[in-house]
Amino acid sequence: MTRSPLAIIAGTGFYDLDALENPTHHTLDTAWGQARVTKGEWHGIPVVFLTRHGAGHSVPPHLVNYRANIRALADLGVRDVVAVNVTGSIDPTLQPGDLLCLDDFVDFTKQRPVTFFDGSTPEGVVHTDVMTPYHPAIRREILDAAATSGHSIRDGGVYACFEGPRFETRAEIRLAALAGADVAGMTGVPEATLALEAGLRYAAISLVVNPASGVGDADEPITMDEINAVLAASSATVLEILDDLVHTRATFPEEPDA
Ligand SMILES: CSC[C@H]1O[C@H](OP(=O)(O)O)[C@H](O)[C@@H]1O
């Protein structure tokens, strides 16, 4: 029996997955629009890679077609998704290069389509429980892979999702801190909630690439140079964790449908 593919969704700094064997590129049509994925094998198991900003980082965070992306993965038979999001640190104890295995989010997005259940589908209006937005079993796999690959990762973290593409004001980051947020990003929502709606098991690795506005040296503006420098230094660590996760999966038979 063919295993269901593991999906890896990444964004800034992760535009292709060199480890994929026999990669093939596909543009998939869904009721929500098109999604572009790369299919291949990694340690002999099927993996689907999706880079959310598209080739050349051409799609800004507020215009990513999250519904088409998640729907396309579900249509491919994906059950499990590991996402990677780069973020700004809100918790002052976090440093660029630090990793978190997220366990909650706060949604400050404004204009993006947030659900499949907009009344246009046979299900009509559906109110989805999101008390556990990141799946415990996939979080466990991420934490175990980090441990066996010798990389530290914080078990837990609250992701504040802002609309983007601008960065946040100091006041917005202070508001997010009051809400208990540890990091700030621009793509984790509605990606995570759409995965829940689609019945996918989803969890996310957050890579801190800069102090968020007003955190640390409050008068220093956020620059792409600082972000790219951290990505250059830290993306291999993320890839090593993903490699270990996939290798571990490959050594075990697929779980029956949960
Ligand atoms: C270039 S920093 C802002 C940019 O990076 C993050 O992307 P991703 O979440 O795909 O890793 C953030 O969400 C913004 O899109």
PDB file of C-alpha atoms and ligand atoms in Angstrom:
ATOM      1  CA  MET A   1       0.000   0.000   0.000  1.00  0.00           C
ATOM      2  CA  THR A   2       1.381   3.463  -0.917  1.00  0.00           C
ATOM      3  CA  ARG A   3       2.100   5.665   2.055  1.00  0.00           C
ATOM      4  CA  SER A   4       0.344   9.007   2.244  1.00  0.00           C
ATOM      5  CA  PRO A   5       2.870  11.734   1.434  1.00  0.00           C
ATOM      6  CA  LEU A   6       4.301  13.901   4.216  1.00  0.00           C
ATOM      7  CA  ALA A   7       3.936  17.573   3.314  1.00  0.00           C
ATOM      8  CA  ILE A   8       6.586  20.135   4.178  1.00  0.00           C
ATOM      9  CA  ILE A   9       5.500  23.747   3.848  1.00  0.00           C
ATOM     10  CA  ALA A  10       8.203  26.390   4.125  1.00  0.00           C
ATOM     11  CA  GLY A  11       8.627  29.986   3.182  1.00  0.00           C
ATOM     12  CA  THR A  12      11.209  32.670   3.573  1.00  0.00           C
ATOM     13  CA  GLY A  13      14.664  31.229   3.071  1.00  0.00           C
ATOM     14  CA  PHE A  14      13.419  27.808   2.012  1.00  0.00           C
ATOM     15  CA  TYR A  15      12.563  27.787  -1.682  1.00  0.00           C
ATOM     16  CA  ASP A  16      13.482  24.253  -2.687  1.00  0.00           C
ATOM     17  CA  LEU A  17      14.285  20.954  -0.982  1.00  0.00           C
ATOM     18  CA  ASP A  18      17.553  19.638  -2.443  1.00  0.00           C
ATOM     19  CA  ALA A  19      17.182  16.402  -0.476  1.00  0.00           C
ATOM     20  CA  LEU A  20      14.156  15.333  -2.531  1.00  0.00           C
ATOM     21  CA  GLU A  21      14.917  12.416  -4.836  1.00  0.00           C
ATOM     22  CA  ASN A  22      13.253  12.315  -8.257  1.00  0.00           C
ATOM     23  CA  PRO A  23      11.586  15.718  -7.788  1.00  0.00           C
ATOM     24  CA  THR A  24       8.686  16.555 -10.088  1.00  0.00           C
ATOM     25  CA  HIS A  25       6.943  19.910 -10.175  1.00  0.00           C
ATOM     26  CA  HIS A  26       3.175  20.189 -10.346  1.00  0.00           C
ATOM     27  CA  THR A  27       0.609  22.967 -10.636  1.00  0.00           C
ATOM     28  CA  LEU A  28      -2.557  21.676  -9.051  1.00  0.00           C
ATOM     29  CA  ASP A  29      -6.022  23.095  -9.649  1.00  0.00           C
ATOM     30  CA  THR A  30      -8.412  23.373  -6.726  1.00  0.00           C
ATOM     31  CA  ALA A  31     -11.757  25.071  -6.161  1.00  0.00           C
ATOM     32  CA  TRP A  32      -9.765  27.835  -4.405  1.00  0.00           C
ATOM     33  CA  GLY A  33      -7.206  28.376  -7.151  1.00  0.00           C
ATOM     34  CA  GLN A  34      -3.886  26.848  -8.079  1.00  0.00           C
ATOM     35  CA  ALA A  35      -1.108  25.524  -5.889  1.00  0.00           C
ATOM     36  CA  ARG A  36       2.413  24.626  -6.918  1.00  0.00           C
ATOM     37  CA  VAL A  37       4.139  21.687  -5.262  1.00  0.00           C
ATOM     38  CA  THR A  38       7.214  19.555  -5.718  1.00  0.00           C
ATOM     39  CA  LYS A  39       6.738  15.816  -5.260  1.00  0.00           C
ATOM     40  CA  GLY A  40       9.546  13.407  -4.556  1.00  0.00           C
ATOM     41  CA  GLU A  41      11.016  10.896  -2.145  1.00  0.00           C
ATOM     42  CA  TRP A  42      13.138  11.517   0.914  1.00  0.00           C
ATOM     43  CA  HIS A  43      14.707   8.485   2.590  1.00  0.00           C
ATOM     44  CA  GLY A  44      12.467   6.472   0.289  1.00  0.00           C
ATOM     45  CA  ILE A  45       9.132   7.846   1.478  1.00  0.00           C
ATOM     46  CA  PRO A  46       6.846  10.198  -0.470  1.00  0.00           C
ATOM     47  CA  VAL A  47       7.222  13.877   0.405  1.00  0.00           C
ATOM     48  CA  VAL A  48       5.421  16.893  -1.025  1.00  0.00           C
ATOM     49  CA  PHE A  49       7.210  20.238  -0.686  1.00  0.00           C
ATOM     50  CA  LEU A  50       5.385  23.567  -0.958  1.00  0.00           C
ATOM     51  CA  THR A  51       7.163  26.918  -0.742  1.00  0.00           C
ATOM     52  CA  ARG A  52       4.399  29.324   0.209  1.00  0.00           C
ATOM     53  CA  HIS A  53       5.851  32.494  -1.339  1.00  0.00           C
ATOM     54  CA  GLY A  54       6.360  30.828  -4.705  1.00  0.00           C
ATOM     55  CA  ALA A  55       9.366  30.922  -6.981  1.00  0.00           C
ATOM     56  CA  GLY A  56      11.556  33.944  -6.335  1.00  0.00           C
ATOM     57  CA  HIS A  57       9.589  34.844  -3.223  1.00  0.00           C
ATOM     58  CA  SER A  58       7.063  36.514  -5.522  1.00  0.00           C
ATOM     59  CA  VAL A  59       3.960  36.157  -3.297  1.00  0.00           C
ATOM     60  CA  PRO A  60       3.727  38.350  -0.181  1.00  0.00           C
ATOM     61  CA  PRO A  61       2.300  36.860   3.019  1.00  0.00           C
ATOM     62  CA  HIS A  62      -1.085  38.569   2.797  1.00  0.00           C
ATOM     63  CA  LEU A  63      -1.670  37.240  -0.737  1.00  0.00           C
ATOM     64  CA  VAL A  64      -0.551  33.624  -0.286  1.00  0.00           C
ATOM     65  CA  ASN A  65      -3.386  31.355  -1.429  1.00  0.00           C
ATOM     66  CA  TYR A  66      -3.489  29.330   1.766  1.00  0.00           C
ATOM     67  CA  ARG A  67      -6.785  27.659   0.828  1.00  0.00           C
ATOM     68  CA  ALA A  68      -5.488  26.406  -2.500  1.00  0.00           C
ATOM     69  CA  ASN A  69      -2.255  25.239  -0.858  1.00  0.00           C
ATOM     70  CA  ILE A  70      -3.938  23.209   1.889  1.00  0.00           C
ATOM     71  CA  ARG A  71      -6.670  21.892  -0.397  1.00  0.00           C
ATOM     72  CA  ALA A  72      -4.071  20.739  -2.927  1.00  0.00           C
ATOM     73  CA  LEU A  73      -2.120  18.878  -0.231  1.00  0.00           C
ATOM     74  CA  ALA A  74      -5.295  17.179   0.995  1.00  0.00           C
ATOM     75  CA  ASP A  75      -6.208  16.237  -2.572  1.00  0.00           C
ATOM     76  CA  LEU A  76      -2.771  14.594  -2.904  1.00  0.00           C
ATOM     77  CA  GLY A  77      -3.604  12.355   0.047  1.00  0.00           C
ATOM     78  CA  VAL A  78      -1.404  14.216   2.536  1.00  0.00           C
ATOM     79  CA  ARG A  79      -2.332  13.527   6.174  1.00  0.00           C
ATOM     80  CA  ASP A  80       0.564  15.152   7.971  1.00  0.00           C
ATOM     81  CA  VAL A  81       2.155  18.571   7.496  1.00  0.00           C
ATOM     82  CA  VAL A  82       5.342  20.012   8.959  1.00  0.00           C
ATOM     83  CA  ALA A  83       5.567  23.756   8.431  1.00  0.00           C
ATOM     84  CA  VAL A  84       8.509  26.114   8.808  1.00  0.00           C
ATOM     85  CA  ASN A  85       7.973  29.786   9.615  1.00  0.00           C
ATOM     86  CA  VAL A  86      10.624  32.394  10.192  1.00  0.00           C
ATOM     87  CA  THR A  87       9.725  34.911  12.860  1.00  0.00           C
ATOM     88  CA  GLY A  88      10.674  37.886  14.929  1.00  0.00           C
ATOM     89  CA  SER A  89      11.218  37.294  18.616  1.00  0.00           C
ATOM     90  CA  ILE A  90       8.842  38.888  21.096  1.00  0.00           C
ATOM     91  CA  ASP A  91      10.085  36.972  24.124  1.00  0.00           C
ATOM     92  CA  PRO A  92      13.292  38.869  24.982  1.00  0.00           C
ATOM     93  CA  THR A  93      15.025  35.631  26.030  1.00  0.00           C
ATOM     94  CA  LEU A  94      14.869  34.390  22.431  1.00  0.00           C
ATOM     95  CA  GLN A  95      17.809  35.051  20.126  1.00  0.00           C
ATOM     96  CA  PRO A  96      18.135  34.926  16.331  1.00  0.00           C
ATOM     97  CA  GLY A  97      18.724  31.303  15.354  1.00  0.00           C
ATOM     98  CA  ASP A  98      16.549  29.944  18.141  1.00  0.00           C
ATOM     99  CA  LEU A  99      13.898  27.371  17.241  1.00  0.00           C
ATOM    100  CA  LEU A 100      10.453  26.808  18.702  1.00  0.00           C
ATOM    101  CA  CYS A 101       7.938  24.006  18.194  1.00  0.00           C
ATOM    102  CA  LEU A 102       4.808  26.120  18.284  1.00  0.00           C
ATOM    103  CA  ASP A 103       1.779  25.190  20.355  1.00  0.00           C
ATOM    104  CA  ASP A 104      -0.574  28.151  20.011  1.00  0.00           C
ATOM    105  CA  PHE A 105      -1.208  31.321  18.065  1.00  0.00           C
ATOM    106  CA  VAL A 106      -2.862  34.727  18.233  1.00  0.00           C
ATOM    107  CA  ASP A 107      -4.383  35.969  14.971  1.00  0.00           C
ATOM    108  CA  PHE A 108      -3.919  39.647  14.084  1.00  0.00           C
ATOM    109  CA  THR A 109      -4.511  39.160  10.373  1.00  0.00           C
ATOM    110  CA  LYS A 110      -7.076  41.383   8.717  1.00  0.00           C
ATOM    111  CA  GLN A 111      -8.137  40.640   5.165  1.00  0.00           C
ATOM    112  CA  ARG A 112      -7.197  37.109   4.180  1.00  0.00           C
ATOM    113  CA  PRO A 113      -9.768  34.375   3.433  1.00  0.00           C
ATOM    114  CA  VAL A 114      -9.682  32.364   6.646  1.00  0.00           C
ATOM    115  CA  THR A 115     -11.877  29.325   6.024  1.00  0.00           C
ATOM    116  CA  PHE A 116     -13.041  26.700   3.546  1.00  0.00           C
ATOM    117  CA  PHE A 117     -16.490  26.934   5.163  1.00  0.00           C
ATOM    118  CA  ASP A 118     -17.619  30.223   3.667  1.00  0.00           C
ATOM    119  CA  GLY A 119     -21.089  28.915   2.802  1.00  0.00           C
ATOM    120  CA  SER A 120     -20.086  28.005  -0.745  1.00  0.00           C
ATOM    121  CA  THR A 121     -19.387  24.350   0.085  1.00  0.00           C
ATOM    122  CA  PRO A 122     -21.893  21.578   0.900  1.00  0.00           C
ATOM    123  CA  GLU A 123     -20.853  21.724   4.554  1.00  0.00           C
ATOM    124  CA  GLY A 124     -22.285  25.227   4.869  1.00  0.00           C
ATOM    125  CA  VAL A 125     -21.189  27.133   7.957  1.00  0.00           C
ATOM    126  CA  VAL A 126     -18.822  25.162  10.206  1.00  0.00           C
ATOM    127  CA  HIS A 127     -17.278  26.360  13.456  1.00  0.00           C
ATOM    128  CA  THR A 128     -14.021  24.418  13.906  1.00  0.00           C
ATOM    129  CA  ASP A 129     -12.467  23.870  17.306  1.00  0.00           C
ATOM    130  CA  VAL A 130      -8.906  25.217  17.354  1.00  0.00           C
ATOM    131  CA  MET A 131      -8.037  24.704  21.000  1.00  0.00           C
ATOM    132  CA  THR A 132      -5.109  22.563  19.814  1.00  0.00           C
ATOM    133  CA  PRO A 133      -3.980  24.250  16.601  1.00  0.00           C
ATOM    134  CA  TYR A 134      -0.723  22.252  16.294  1.00  0.00           C
ATOM    135  CA  HIS A 135      -1.118  18.465  16.337  1.00  0.00           C
ATOM    136  CA  PRO A 136       0.547  16.778  19.344  1.00  0.00           C
ATOM    137  CA  ALA A 137       1.751  13.740  17.383  1.00  0.00           C
ATOM    138  CA  ILE A 138       3.494  15.862  14.737  1.00  0.00           C
ATOM    139  CA  ARG A 139       4.880  18.180  17.457  1.00  0.00           C
ATOM    140  CA  ARG A 140       6.332  15.059  19.106  1.00  0.00           C
ATOM    141  CA  GLU A 141       8.002  14.039  15.878  1.00  0.00           C
ATOM    142  CA  ILE A 142       9.565  17.508  15.535  1.00  0.00           C
ATOM    143  CA  LEU A 143      10.789  17.505  19.144  1.00  0.00           C
ATOM    144  CA  ASP A 144      12.199  13.979  18.841  1.00  0.00           C
ATOM    145  CA  ALA A 145      13.914  14.810  15.540  1.00  0.00           C
ATOM    146  CA  ALA A 146      15.514  17.894  17.080  1.00  0.00           C
ATOM    147  CA  ALA A 147      16.735  15.830  20.025  1.00  0.00           C
ATOM    148  CA  THR A 148      18.211  13.017  17.938  1.00  0.00           C
ATOM    149  CA  SER A 149      19.809  15.461  15.504  1.00  0.00           C
ATOM    150  CA  GLY A 150      21.350  17.352  18.429  1.00  0.00           C
ATOM    151  CA  HIS A 151      19.580  20.651  18.006  1.00  0.00           C
ATOM    152  CA  SER A 152      17.805  22.589  20.738  1.00  0.00           C
ATOM    153  CA  ILE A 153      14.215  23.629  20.182  1.00  0.00           C
ATOM    154  CA  ARG A 154      11.771  25.148  22.626  1.00  0.00           C
ATOM    155  CA  ASP A 155       8.813  22.869  23.326  1.00  0.00           C
ATOM    156  CA  GLY A 156       5.994  25.339  22.878  1.00  0.00           C
ATOM    157  CA  GLY A 157       5.595  28.902  21.726  1.00  0.00           C
ATOM    158  CA  VAL A 158       2.797  31.284  20.841  1.00  0.00           C
ATOM    159  CA  TYR A 159       2.904  32.675  17.317  1.00  0.00           C
ATOM    160  CA  ALA A 160       1.381  36.108  16.699  1.00  0.00           C
ATOM    161  CA  CYS A 161       0.330  36.296  13.063  1.00  0.00           C
ATOM    162  CA  PHE A 162       0.228  39.781  11.565  1.00  0.00           C
ATOM    163  CA  GLU A 163      -1.094  40.728   8.137  1.00  0.00           C
ATOM    164  CA  GLY A 164       2.152  41.964   6.657  1.00  0.00           C
ATOM    165  CA  PRO A 165       3.905  42.583   4.412  1.00  0.00           C
ATOM    166  CA  ARG A 166       5.068  45.464   6.606  1.00  0.00           C
ATOM    167  CA  PHE A 167       6.716  44.658   9.895  1.00  0.00           C
ATOM    168  CA  GLU A 168       4.944  45.581  13.121  1.00  0.00           C
ATOM    169  CA  THR A 169       5.053  48.724  15.207  1.00  0.00           C
ATOM    170  CA  ARG A 170       6.487  48.652  18.712  1.00  0.00           C
ATOM    171  CA  ALA A 171       2.949  49.037  20.064  1.00  0.00           C
ATOM    172  CA  GLU A 172       1.676  46.064  18.058  1.00  0.00           C
ATOM    173  CA  ILE A 173       4.476  43.895  19.410  1.00  0.00           C
ATOM    174  CA  ARG A 174       3.727  45.114  22.950  1.00  0.00           C
ATOM    175  CA  LEU A 175       0.072  44.142  22.367  1.00  0.00           C
ATOM    176  CA  ALA A 176       1.128  40.708  21.138  1.00  0.00           C
ATOM    177  CA  ALA A 177       3.348  40.309  24.207  1.00  0.00           C
ATOM    178  CA  LEU A 178       0.373  41.126  26.437  1.00  0.00           C
ATOM    179  CA  ALA A 179      -1.476  38.332  24.632  1.00  0.00           C
ATOM    180  CA  GLY A 180       1.305  35.914  25.553  1.00  0.00           C
ATOM    181  CA  ALA A 181       2.969  35.749  22.146  1.00  0.00           C
ATOM    182  CA  ASP A 182       6.581  34.614  21.910  1.00  0.00           C
ATOM    183  CA  VAL A 183       7.228  35.260  18.209  1.00  0.00           C
ATOM    184  CA  ALA A 184       5.726  37.260  15.362  1.00  0.00           C
ATOM    185  CA  GLY A 185       5.150  36.096  11.811  1.00  0.00           C
ATOM    186  CA  MET A 186       2.904  36.720   8.819  1.00  0.00           C
ATOM    187  CA  THR A 187       1.921  33.310   7.407  1.00  0.00           C
ATOM    188  CA  GLY A 188       1.124  30.824  10.163  1.00  0.00           C
ATOM    189  CA  VAL A 189      -2.568  31.757  10.120  1.00  0.00           C
ATOM    190  CA  PRO A 190      -4.803  30.734   8.386  1.00  0.00           C
ATOM    191  CA  GLU A 191      -2.427  27.990   7.220  1.00  0.00           C
ATOM    192  CA  ALA A 192      -2.747  26.153  10.525  1.00  0.00           C
ATOM    193  CA  THR A 193      -6.513  26.520  10.838  1.00  0.00           C
ATOM    194  CA  LEU A 194      -7.159  25.538   7.224  1.00  0.00           C
ATOM    195  CA  ALA A 195      -5.138  22.390   7.871  1.00  0.00           C
ATOM    196  CA  LEU A 196      -7.399  21.664  10.828  1.00  0.00           C
ATOM    197  CA  GLU A 197     -10.499  22.264   8.704  1.00  0.00           C
ATOM    198  CA  ALA A 198      -9.115  19.880   6.079  1.00  0.00           C
ATOM    199  CA  GLY A 199      -8.421  17.203   8.682  1.00  0.00           C
ATOM    200  CA  LEU A 200      -4.638  17.363   8.305  1.00  0.00           C
ATOM    201  CA  ARG A 201      -2.282  16.879  11.253  1.00  0.00           C
ATOM    202  CA  TYR A 202      -0.184  20.069  11.221  1.00  0.00           C
ATOM    203  CA  ALA A 203       2.668  21.368  13.336  1.00  0.00           C
ATOM    204  CA  ALA A 204       5.220  24.128  12.834  1.00  0.00           C
ATOM    205  CA  ILE A 205       8.861  24.913  13.486  1.00  0.00           C
ATOM    206  CA  SER A 206       9.522  28.615  14.072  1.00  0.00           C
ATOM    207  CA  LEU A 207      13.015  29.924  13.313  1.00  0.00           C
ATOM    208  CA  VAL A 208      13.721  33.280  14.953  1.00  0.00           C
ATOM    209  CA  VAL A 209      15.589  35.547  12.531  1.00  0.00           C
ATOM    210  CA  ASN A 210      15.344  38.951  14.223  1.00  0.00           C
ATOM    211  CA  PRO A 211      14.140  40.719  17.335  1.00  0.00           C
ATOM    212  CA  ALA A 212      10.608  42.001  16.618  1.00  0.00           C
ATOM    213  CA  SER A 213       9.982  45.753  16.592  1.00  0.00           C
ATOM    214  CA  GLY A 214      11.011  47.361  19.849  1.00  0.00           C
ATOM    215  CA  VAL A 215      12.541  44.170  21.249  1.00  0.00           C
ATOM    216  CA  GLY A 216      16.243  44.204  22.019  1.00  0.00           C
ATOM    217  CA  ASP A 217      17.898  47.324  20.630  1.00  0.00           C
ATOM    218  CA  ALA A 218      14.611  49.121  20.235  1.00  0.00           C
ATOM    219  CA  ASP A 219      15.952  51.818  17.912  1.00  0.00           C
ATOM    220  CA  GLU A 220      17.472  49.495  15.337  1.00  0.00           C
ATOM    221  CA  PRO A 221      15.181  48.983  12.288  1.00  0.00           C
ATOM    222  CA  ILE A 222      14.586  45.430  11.071  1.00  0.00           C
ATOM    223  CA  THR A 223      16.614  44.749   7.920  1.00  0.00           C
ATOM    224  CA  MET A 224      16.634  41.973   5.383  1.00  0.00           C
ATOM    225  CA  ASP A 225      20.414  41.815   5.724  1.00  0.00           C
ATOM    226  CA  GLU A 226      20.116  40.698   9.344  1.00  0.00           C
ATOM    227  CA  ILE A 227      17.377  38.231   8.450  1.00  0.00           C
ATOM    228  CA  ASN A 228      19.311  36.766   5.528  1.00  0.00           C
ATOM    229  CA  ALA A 229      22.427  36.415   7.677  1.00  0.00           C
ATOM    230  CA  VAL A 230      20.520  34.335  10.230  1.00  0.00           C
ATOM    231  CA  LEU A 231      18.910  32.268   7.484  1.00  0.00           C
ATOM    232  CA  ALA A 232      22.333  31.552   6.007  1.00  0.00           C
ATOM    233  CA  ALA A 233      23.574  30.425   9.419  1.00  0.00           C
ATOM    234  CA  SER A 234      20.507  28.490  10.585  1.00  0.00           C
ATOM    235  CA  SER A 235      18.613  26.992   7.655  1.00  0.00           C
ATOM    236  CA  ALA A 236      20.877  23.921   7.635  1.00  0.00           C
ATOM    237  CA  THR A 237      19.794  23.216  11.222  1.00  0.00           C
ATOM    238  CA  VAL A 238      16.147  23.238  10.213  1.00  0.00           C
ATOM    239  CA  LEU A 239      16.916  20.940   7.294  1.00  0.00           C
ATOM    240  CA  GLU A 240      18.808  18.528   9.586  1.00  0.00           C
ATOM    241  CA  ILE A 241      15.778  18.310  11.868  1.00  0.00           C
ATOM    242  CA  LEU A 242      13.502  17.680   8.895  1.00  0.00           C
ATOM    243  CA  ASP A 243      15.937  15.062   7.579  1.00  0.00           C
ATOM    244  CA  ASP A 244      15.896  13.233  10.911  1.00  0.00           C
ATOM    245  CA  LEU A 245      12.118  13.424  11.098  1.00  0.00           C
ATOM    246  CA  VAL A 246      11.701  11.953   7.624  1.00  0.00           C
ATOM    247  CA  HIS A 247      14.344   9.283   8.248  1.00  0.00           C
ATOM    248  CA  THR A 248      12.570   8.193  11.412  1.00  0.00           C
ATOM    249  CA  ARG A 249       9.266   8.035   9.585  1.00  0.00           C
ATOM    250  CA  ALA A 250      10.876   5.896   6.886  1.00  0.00           C
ATOM    251  CA  THR A 251      11.969   3.317   9.454  1.00  0.00           C
ATOM    252  CA  PHE A 252       8.430   2.737  10.713  1.00  0.00           C
ATOM    253  CA  PRO A 253       5.319   1.537   8.881  1.00  0.00           C
ATOM    254  CA  GLU A 254       2.715   4.232   8.383  1.00  0.00           C
ATOM    255  CA  GLU A 255       0.214   4.565  11.195  1.00  0.00           C
ATOM    256  CA  PRO A 256      -3.298   3.504  10.193  1.00  0.00           C
ATOM    257  CA  ASP A 257      -5.697   6.380   9.699  1.00  0.00           C
ATOM    258  CA  ALA A 258      -5.992   8.092  13.027  1.00  0.00           C
TER     259      ALA A 258
HETATM  260  C1  LIG B   1      11.384  38.362   5.224  1.00  0.00           C
HETATM  261  S1  LIG B   1      10.857  38.416   6.854  1.00  0.00           S
HETATM  262  C2  LIG B   1       9.085  38.383   6.694  1.00  0.00           C
HETATM  263  C3  LIG B   1       8.564  37.172   5.963  1.00  0.00           C
HETATM  264  O1  LIG B   1       9.204  35.992   6.496  1.00  0.00           O
HETATM  265  C4  LIG B   1       8.238  35.128   7.061  1.00  0.00           C
HETATM  266  O2  LIG B   1       7.876  34.208   6.046  1.00  0.00           O
HETATM  267  P1  LIG B   1       7.502  32.666   6.388  1.00  0.00           P
HETATM  268  O3  LIG B   1       6.449  32.719   7.446  1.00  0.00           O
HETATM  269  O4  LIG B   1       6.987  32.125   5.076  1.00  0.00           O
HETATM  270  O5  LIG B   1       8.742  31.960   6.866  1.00  0.00           O
HETATM  271  C5  LIG B   1       7.074  36.042   7.390  1.00  0.00           C
HETATM  272  O6  LIG B   1       5.877  35.328   7.514  1.00  0.00           O
HETATM  273  C6  LIG B   1       7.083  36.997   6.231  1.00  0.00           C
HETATM  274  O7  LIG B   1       6.433  36.446   5.115  1.00  0.00           O
END
